[in-house]
mmCIF file of C-alpha atoms and ligand atoms in Angstrom:
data_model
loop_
_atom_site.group_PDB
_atom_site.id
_atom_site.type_symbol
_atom_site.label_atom_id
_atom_site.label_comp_id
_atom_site.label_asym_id
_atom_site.label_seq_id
_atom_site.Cartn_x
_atom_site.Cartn_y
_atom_site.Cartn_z
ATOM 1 C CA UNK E 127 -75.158 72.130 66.545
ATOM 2 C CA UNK E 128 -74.949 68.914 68.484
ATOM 3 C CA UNK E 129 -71.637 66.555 68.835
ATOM 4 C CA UNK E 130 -71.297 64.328 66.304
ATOM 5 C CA UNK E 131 -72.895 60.668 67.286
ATOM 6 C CA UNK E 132 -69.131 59.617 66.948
ATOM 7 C CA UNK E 133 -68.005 62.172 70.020
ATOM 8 C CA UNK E 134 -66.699 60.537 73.451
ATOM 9 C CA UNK E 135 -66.161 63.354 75.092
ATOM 10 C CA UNK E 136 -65.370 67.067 74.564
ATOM 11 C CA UNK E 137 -63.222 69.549 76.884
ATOM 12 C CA UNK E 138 -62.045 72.929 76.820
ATOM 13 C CA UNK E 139 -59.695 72.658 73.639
ATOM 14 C CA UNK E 140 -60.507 68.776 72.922
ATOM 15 C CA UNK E 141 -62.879 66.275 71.080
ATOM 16 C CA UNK E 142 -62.284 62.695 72.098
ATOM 17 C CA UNK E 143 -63.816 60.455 69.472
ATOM 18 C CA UNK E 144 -64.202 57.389 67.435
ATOM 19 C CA UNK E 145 -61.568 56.503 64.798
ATOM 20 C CA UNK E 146 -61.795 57.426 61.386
ATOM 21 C CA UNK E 147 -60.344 56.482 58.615
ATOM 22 C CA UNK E 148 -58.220 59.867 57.779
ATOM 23 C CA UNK E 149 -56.395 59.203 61.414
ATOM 24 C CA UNK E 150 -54.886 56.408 60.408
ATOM 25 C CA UNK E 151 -52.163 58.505 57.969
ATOM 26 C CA UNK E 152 -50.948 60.643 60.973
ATOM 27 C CA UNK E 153 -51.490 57.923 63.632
ATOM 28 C CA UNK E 154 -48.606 55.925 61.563
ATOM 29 C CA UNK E 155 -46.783 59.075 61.185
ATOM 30 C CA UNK E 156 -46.587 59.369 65.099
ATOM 31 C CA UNK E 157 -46.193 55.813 65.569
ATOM 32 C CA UNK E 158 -43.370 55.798 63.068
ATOM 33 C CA UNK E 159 -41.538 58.497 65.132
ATOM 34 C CA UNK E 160 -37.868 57.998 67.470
ATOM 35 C CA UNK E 161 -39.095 60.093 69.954
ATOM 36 C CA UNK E 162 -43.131 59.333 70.428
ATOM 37 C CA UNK E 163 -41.494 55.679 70.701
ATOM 38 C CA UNK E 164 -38.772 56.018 72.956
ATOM 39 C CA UNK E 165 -40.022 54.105 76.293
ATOM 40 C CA UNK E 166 -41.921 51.091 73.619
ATOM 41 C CA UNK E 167 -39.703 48.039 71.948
ATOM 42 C CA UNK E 168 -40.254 48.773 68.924
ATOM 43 C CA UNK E 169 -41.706 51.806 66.025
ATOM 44 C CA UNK E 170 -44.718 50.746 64.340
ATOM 45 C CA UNK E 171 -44.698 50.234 60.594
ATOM 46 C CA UNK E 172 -47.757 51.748 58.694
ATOM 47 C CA UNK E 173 -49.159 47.688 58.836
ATOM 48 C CA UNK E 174 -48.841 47.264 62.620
ATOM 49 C CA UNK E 175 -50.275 51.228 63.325
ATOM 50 C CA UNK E 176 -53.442 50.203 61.058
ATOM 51 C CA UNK E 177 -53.805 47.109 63.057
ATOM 52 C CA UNK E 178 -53.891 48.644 66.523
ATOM 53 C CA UNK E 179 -56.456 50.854 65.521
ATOM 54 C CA UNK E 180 -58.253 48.113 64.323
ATOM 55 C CA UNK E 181 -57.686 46.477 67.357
ATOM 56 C CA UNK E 182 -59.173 49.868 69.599
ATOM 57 C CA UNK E 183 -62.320 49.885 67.737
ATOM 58 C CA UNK E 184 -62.909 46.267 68.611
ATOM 59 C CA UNK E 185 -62.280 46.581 71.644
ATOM 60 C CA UNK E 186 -64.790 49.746 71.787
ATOM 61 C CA UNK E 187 -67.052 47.332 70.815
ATOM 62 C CA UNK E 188 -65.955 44.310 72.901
ATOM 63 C CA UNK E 189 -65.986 46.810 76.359
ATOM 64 C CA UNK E 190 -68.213 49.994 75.307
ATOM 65 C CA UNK E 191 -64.944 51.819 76.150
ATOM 66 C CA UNK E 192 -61.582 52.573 74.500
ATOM 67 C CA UNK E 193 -58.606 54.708 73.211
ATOM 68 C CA UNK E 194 -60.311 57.882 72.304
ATOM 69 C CA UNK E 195 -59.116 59.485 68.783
ATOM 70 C CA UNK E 196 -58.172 62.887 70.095
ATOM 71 C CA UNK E 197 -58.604 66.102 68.388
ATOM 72 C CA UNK E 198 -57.962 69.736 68.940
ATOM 73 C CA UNK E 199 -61.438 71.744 69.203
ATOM 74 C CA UNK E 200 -59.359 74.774 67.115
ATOM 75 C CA UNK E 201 -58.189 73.426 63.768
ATOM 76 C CA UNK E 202 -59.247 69.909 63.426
ATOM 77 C CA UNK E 203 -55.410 68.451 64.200
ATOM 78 C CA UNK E 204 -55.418 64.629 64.948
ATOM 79 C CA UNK E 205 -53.771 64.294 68.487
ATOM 80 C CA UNK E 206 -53.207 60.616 68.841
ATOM 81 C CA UNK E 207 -55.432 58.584 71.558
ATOM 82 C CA UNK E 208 -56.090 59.390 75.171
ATOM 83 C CA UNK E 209 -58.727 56.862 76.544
ATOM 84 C CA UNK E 210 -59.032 53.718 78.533
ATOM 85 C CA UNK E 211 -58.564 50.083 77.595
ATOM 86 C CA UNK E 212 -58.012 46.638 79.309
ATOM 87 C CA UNK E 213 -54.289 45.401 79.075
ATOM 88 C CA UNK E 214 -54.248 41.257 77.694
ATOM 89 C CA UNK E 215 -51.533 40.352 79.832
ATOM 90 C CA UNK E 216 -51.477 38.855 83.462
ATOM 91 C CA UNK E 217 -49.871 40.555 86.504
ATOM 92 C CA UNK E 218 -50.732 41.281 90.063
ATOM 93 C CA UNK E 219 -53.085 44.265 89.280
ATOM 94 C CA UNK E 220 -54.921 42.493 86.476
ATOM 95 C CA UNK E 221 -58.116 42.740 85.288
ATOM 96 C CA UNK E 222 -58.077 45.826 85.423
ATOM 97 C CA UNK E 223 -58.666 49.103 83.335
ATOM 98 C CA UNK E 224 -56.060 51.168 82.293
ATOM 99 C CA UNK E 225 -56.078 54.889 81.312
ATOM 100 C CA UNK E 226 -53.027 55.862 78.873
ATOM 101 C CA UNK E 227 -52.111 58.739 76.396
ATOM 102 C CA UNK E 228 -49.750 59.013 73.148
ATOM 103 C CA UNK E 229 -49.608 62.602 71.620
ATOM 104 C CA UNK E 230 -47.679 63.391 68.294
ATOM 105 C CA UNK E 231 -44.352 65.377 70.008
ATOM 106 C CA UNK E 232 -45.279 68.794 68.187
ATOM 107 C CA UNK E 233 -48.333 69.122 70.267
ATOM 108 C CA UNK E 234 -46.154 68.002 73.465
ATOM 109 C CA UNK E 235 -46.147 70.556 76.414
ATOM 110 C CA UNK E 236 -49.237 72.352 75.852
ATOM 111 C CA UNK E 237 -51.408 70.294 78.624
ATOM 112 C CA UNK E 238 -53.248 68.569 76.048
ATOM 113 C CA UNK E 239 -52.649 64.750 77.900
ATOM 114 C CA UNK E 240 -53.638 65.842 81.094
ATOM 115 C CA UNK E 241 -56.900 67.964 79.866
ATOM 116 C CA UNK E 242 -57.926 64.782 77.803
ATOM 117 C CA UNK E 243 -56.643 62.369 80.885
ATOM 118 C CA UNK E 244 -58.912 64.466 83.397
ATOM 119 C CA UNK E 245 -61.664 64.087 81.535
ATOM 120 C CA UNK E 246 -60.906 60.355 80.713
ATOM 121 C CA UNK E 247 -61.138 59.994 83.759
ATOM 122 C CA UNK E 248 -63.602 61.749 85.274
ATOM 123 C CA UNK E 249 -66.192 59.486 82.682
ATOM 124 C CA UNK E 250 -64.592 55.873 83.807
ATOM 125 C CA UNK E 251 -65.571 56.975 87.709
ATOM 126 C CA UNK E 252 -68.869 59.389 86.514
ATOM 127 C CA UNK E 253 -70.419 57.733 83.444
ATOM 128 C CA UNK E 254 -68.938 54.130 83.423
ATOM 129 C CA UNK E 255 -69.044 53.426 87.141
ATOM 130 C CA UNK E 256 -65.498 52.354 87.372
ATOM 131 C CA UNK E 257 -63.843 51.858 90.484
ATOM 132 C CA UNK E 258 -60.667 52.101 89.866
ATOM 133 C CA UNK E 259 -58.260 52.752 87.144
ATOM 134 C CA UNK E 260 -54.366 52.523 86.543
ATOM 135 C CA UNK E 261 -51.817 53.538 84.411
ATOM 136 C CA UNK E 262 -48.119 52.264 84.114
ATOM 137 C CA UNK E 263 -44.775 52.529 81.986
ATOM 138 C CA UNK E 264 -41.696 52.009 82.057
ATOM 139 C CA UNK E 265 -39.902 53.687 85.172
ATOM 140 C CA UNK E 266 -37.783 55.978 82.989
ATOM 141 C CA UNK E 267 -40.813 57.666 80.943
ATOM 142 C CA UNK E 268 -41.044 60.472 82.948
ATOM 143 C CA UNK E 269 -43.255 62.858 80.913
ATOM 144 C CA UNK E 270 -46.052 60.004 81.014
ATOM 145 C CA UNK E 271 -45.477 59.475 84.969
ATOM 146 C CA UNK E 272 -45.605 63.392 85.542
ATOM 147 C CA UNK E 273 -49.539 63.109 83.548
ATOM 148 C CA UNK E 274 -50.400 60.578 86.141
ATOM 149 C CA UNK E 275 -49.117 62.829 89.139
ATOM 150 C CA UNK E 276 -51.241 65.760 87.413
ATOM 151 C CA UNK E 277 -54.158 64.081 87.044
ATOM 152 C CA UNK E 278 -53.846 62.779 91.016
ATOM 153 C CA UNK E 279 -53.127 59.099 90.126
ATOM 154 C CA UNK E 280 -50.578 57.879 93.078
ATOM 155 C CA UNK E 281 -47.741 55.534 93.075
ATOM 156 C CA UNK E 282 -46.314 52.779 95.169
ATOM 157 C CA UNK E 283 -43.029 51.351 94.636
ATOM 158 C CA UNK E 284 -44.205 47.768 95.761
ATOM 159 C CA UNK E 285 -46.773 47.924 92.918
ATOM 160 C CA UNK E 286 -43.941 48.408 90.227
ATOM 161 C CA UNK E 287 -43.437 45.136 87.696
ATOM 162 C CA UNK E 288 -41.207 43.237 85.142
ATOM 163 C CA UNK E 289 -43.390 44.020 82.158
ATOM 164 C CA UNK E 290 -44.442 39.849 81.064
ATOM 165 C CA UNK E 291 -44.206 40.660 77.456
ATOM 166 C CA UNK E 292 -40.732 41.798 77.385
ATOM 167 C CA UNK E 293 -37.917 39.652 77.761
ATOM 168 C CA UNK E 294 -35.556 39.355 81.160
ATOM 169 C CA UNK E 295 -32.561 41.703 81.221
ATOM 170 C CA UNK E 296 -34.513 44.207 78.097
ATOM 171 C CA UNK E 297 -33.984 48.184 79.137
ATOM 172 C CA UNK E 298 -37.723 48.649 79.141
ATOM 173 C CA UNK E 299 -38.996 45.684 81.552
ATOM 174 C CA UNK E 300 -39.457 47.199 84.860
ATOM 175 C CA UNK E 301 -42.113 48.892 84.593
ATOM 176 C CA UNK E 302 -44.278 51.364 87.435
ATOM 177 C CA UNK E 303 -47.742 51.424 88.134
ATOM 178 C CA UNK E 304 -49.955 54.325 89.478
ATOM 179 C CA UNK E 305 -53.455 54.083 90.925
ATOM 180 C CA UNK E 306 -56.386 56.172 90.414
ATOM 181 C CA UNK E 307 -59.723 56.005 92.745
ATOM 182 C CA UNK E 308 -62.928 57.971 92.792
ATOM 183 C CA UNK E 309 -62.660 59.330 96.059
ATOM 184 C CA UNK E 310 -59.159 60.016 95.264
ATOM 185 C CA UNK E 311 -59.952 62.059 92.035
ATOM 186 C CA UNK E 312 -59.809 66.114 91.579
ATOM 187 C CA UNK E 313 -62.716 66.586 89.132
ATOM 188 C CA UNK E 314 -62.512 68.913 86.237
HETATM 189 C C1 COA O 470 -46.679 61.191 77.760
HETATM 190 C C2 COA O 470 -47.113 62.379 76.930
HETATM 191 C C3 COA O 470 -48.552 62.228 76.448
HETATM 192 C C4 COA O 470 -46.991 63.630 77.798
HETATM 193 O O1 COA O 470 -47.242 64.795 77.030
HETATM 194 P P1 COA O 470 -47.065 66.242 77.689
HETATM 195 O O2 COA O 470 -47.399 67.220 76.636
HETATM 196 O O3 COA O 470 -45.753 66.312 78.392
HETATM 197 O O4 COA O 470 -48.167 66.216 78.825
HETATM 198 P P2 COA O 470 -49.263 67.282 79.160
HETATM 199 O O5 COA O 470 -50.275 67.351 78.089
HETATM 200 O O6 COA O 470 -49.763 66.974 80.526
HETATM 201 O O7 COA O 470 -48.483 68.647 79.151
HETATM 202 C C5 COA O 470 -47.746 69.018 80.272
HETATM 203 C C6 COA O 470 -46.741 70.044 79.881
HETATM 204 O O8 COA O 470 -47.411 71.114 79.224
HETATM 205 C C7 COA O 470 -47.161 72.339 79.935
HETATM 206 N N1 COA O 470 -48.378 73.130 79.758
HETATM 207 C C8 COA O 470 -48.492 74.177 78.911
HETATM 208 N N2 COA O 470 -49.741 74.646 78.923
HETATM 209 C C9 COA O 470 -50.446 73.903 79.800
HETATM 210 C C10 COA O 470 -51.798 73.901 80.225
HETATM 211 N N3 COA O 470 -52.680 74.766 79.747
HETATM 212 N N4 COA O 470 -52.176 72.968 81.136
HETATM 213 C C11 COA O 470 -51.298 72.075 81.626
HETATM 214 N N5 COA O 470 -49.993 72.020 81.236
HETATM 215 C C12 COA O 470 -49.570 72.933 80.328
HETATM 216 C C13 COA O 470 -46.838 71.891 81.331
HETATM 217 O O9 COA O 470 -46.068 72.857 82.004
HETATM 218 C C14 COA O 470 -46.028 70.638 81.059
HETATM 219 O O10 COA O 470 -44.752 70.979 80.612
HETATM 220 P P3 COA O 470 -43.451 70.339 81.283
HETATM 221 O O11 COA O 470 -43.555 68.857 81.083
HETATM 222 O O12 COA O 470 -42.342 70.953 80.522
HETATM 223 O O13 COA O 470 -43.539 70.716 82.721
HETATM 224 C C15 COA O 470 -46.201 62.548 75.682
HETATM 225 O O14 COA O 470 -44.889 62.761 76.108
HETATM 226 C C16 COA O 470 -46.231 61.331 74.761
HETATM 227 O O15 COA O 470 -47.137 61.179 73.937
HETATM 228 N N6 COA O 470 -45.194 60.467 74.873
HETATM 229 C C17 COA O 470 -45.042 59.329 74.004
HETATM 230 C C18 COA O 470 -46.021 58.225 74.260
HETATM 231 C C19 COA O 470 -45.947 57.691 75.672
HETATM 232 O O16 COA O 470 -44.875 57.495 76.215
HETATM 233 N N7 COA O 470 -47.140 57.458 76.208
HETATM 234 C C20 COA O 470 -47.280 56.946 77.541
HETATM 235 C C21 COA O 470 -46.991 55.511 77.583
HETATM 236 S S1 COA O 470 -47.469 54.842 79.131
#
């Protein structure tokens, strides 16, 4: 049988897809959770977490691209987003495309952001004709910063920045960028 006209991308133990309507229960879930939200300003209530997704489907249609639904190939499970999408503020790297990840913490550690990530990624350079992509958060979110290191993305500490939409002296402002080009890029 053929993937479903609403399939991004598939990898070994993944379906990156189009949003549905039964992801937005356990996208609030994760978005509602301490520890998914540690290195962000705030949790999302069930209102804001509908709203982003509306917001990622627009923008799906606004760019062609987006943050990918993700899914696990085995059982169905709804695995947050891992995709691409254009960041609406203004900084020294801007416009630009960035390629980011949020997983629900049970399905943490199993290699799930970087499989997705390298795929991600691999279709921005491959299928998209990209030329670039980067990825940044804040500099104390290691887990994120260690998928950008696995995926090859590199880092210079003269690219790092005060984040504009957070306020001077907040915990989460400086932020780190990493870079990702084709050349640069291990393919799955
Ligand atoms: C950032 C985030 C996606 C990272 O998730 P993760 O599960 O640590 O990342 P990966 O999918 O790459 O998994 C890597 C881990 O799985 C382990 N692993 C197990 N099986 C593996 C496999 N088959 N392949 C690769 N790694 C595997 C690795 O050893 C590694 O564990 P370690 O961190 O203890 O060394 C996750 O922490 C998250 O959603 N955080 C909240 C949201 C967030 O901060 N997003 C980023 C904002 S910029």
């Amino acid at each position: 049988m053929g993937a479903s006209p609403q399939t991004i991308l598939t990898t070994q133990r993944l379906v990156l897809r189009r949003w549905q309507e039964s992801d937005r229960q356990p996208f609030a879930e994760m978005n509602a959770d301490p520890r998914v939200m540690e290195f962000f300003p705030n949790r999302l209530t069930r209102e804001q977490s509908d709203r982003l997704v509306d917001r990622i489907e627009a923008g799906f249609g606004q760019h062609g691209f987006g943050l990918c639904a993700a899914e696990l190939r085995s059982d169905h499970s709804f695995l947050g987003f891992i995709g691409l999408s254009v960041p609406n503020f203004v900084a020294h790297f801007t416009p630009c495309v960035e390629i980011g990840w949020r997983l629900p913490a049970r399905f943490w550690g199993q290699g799930y952001a970087t499989e997705g990530a390298r795929a991600i990624a691999r279709y921005a350079f491959d299928s998209l004709n990209l030329d670039s992509l980067v990825s940044f958060t804040t500099e104390q979110n290691i887990r994120s910063r260690r998928v950008m290191e696995r995926i090859g993305m590199t880092f210079n500490p003269a690219d790092s920045f005060d984040h504009p939409n957070l306020p001077e002296g907040h915990l989460l402002r400086r932020h780190v960028l990493y870079r990702l080009r084709p050349n640069e890029f291990a393919r799955p």
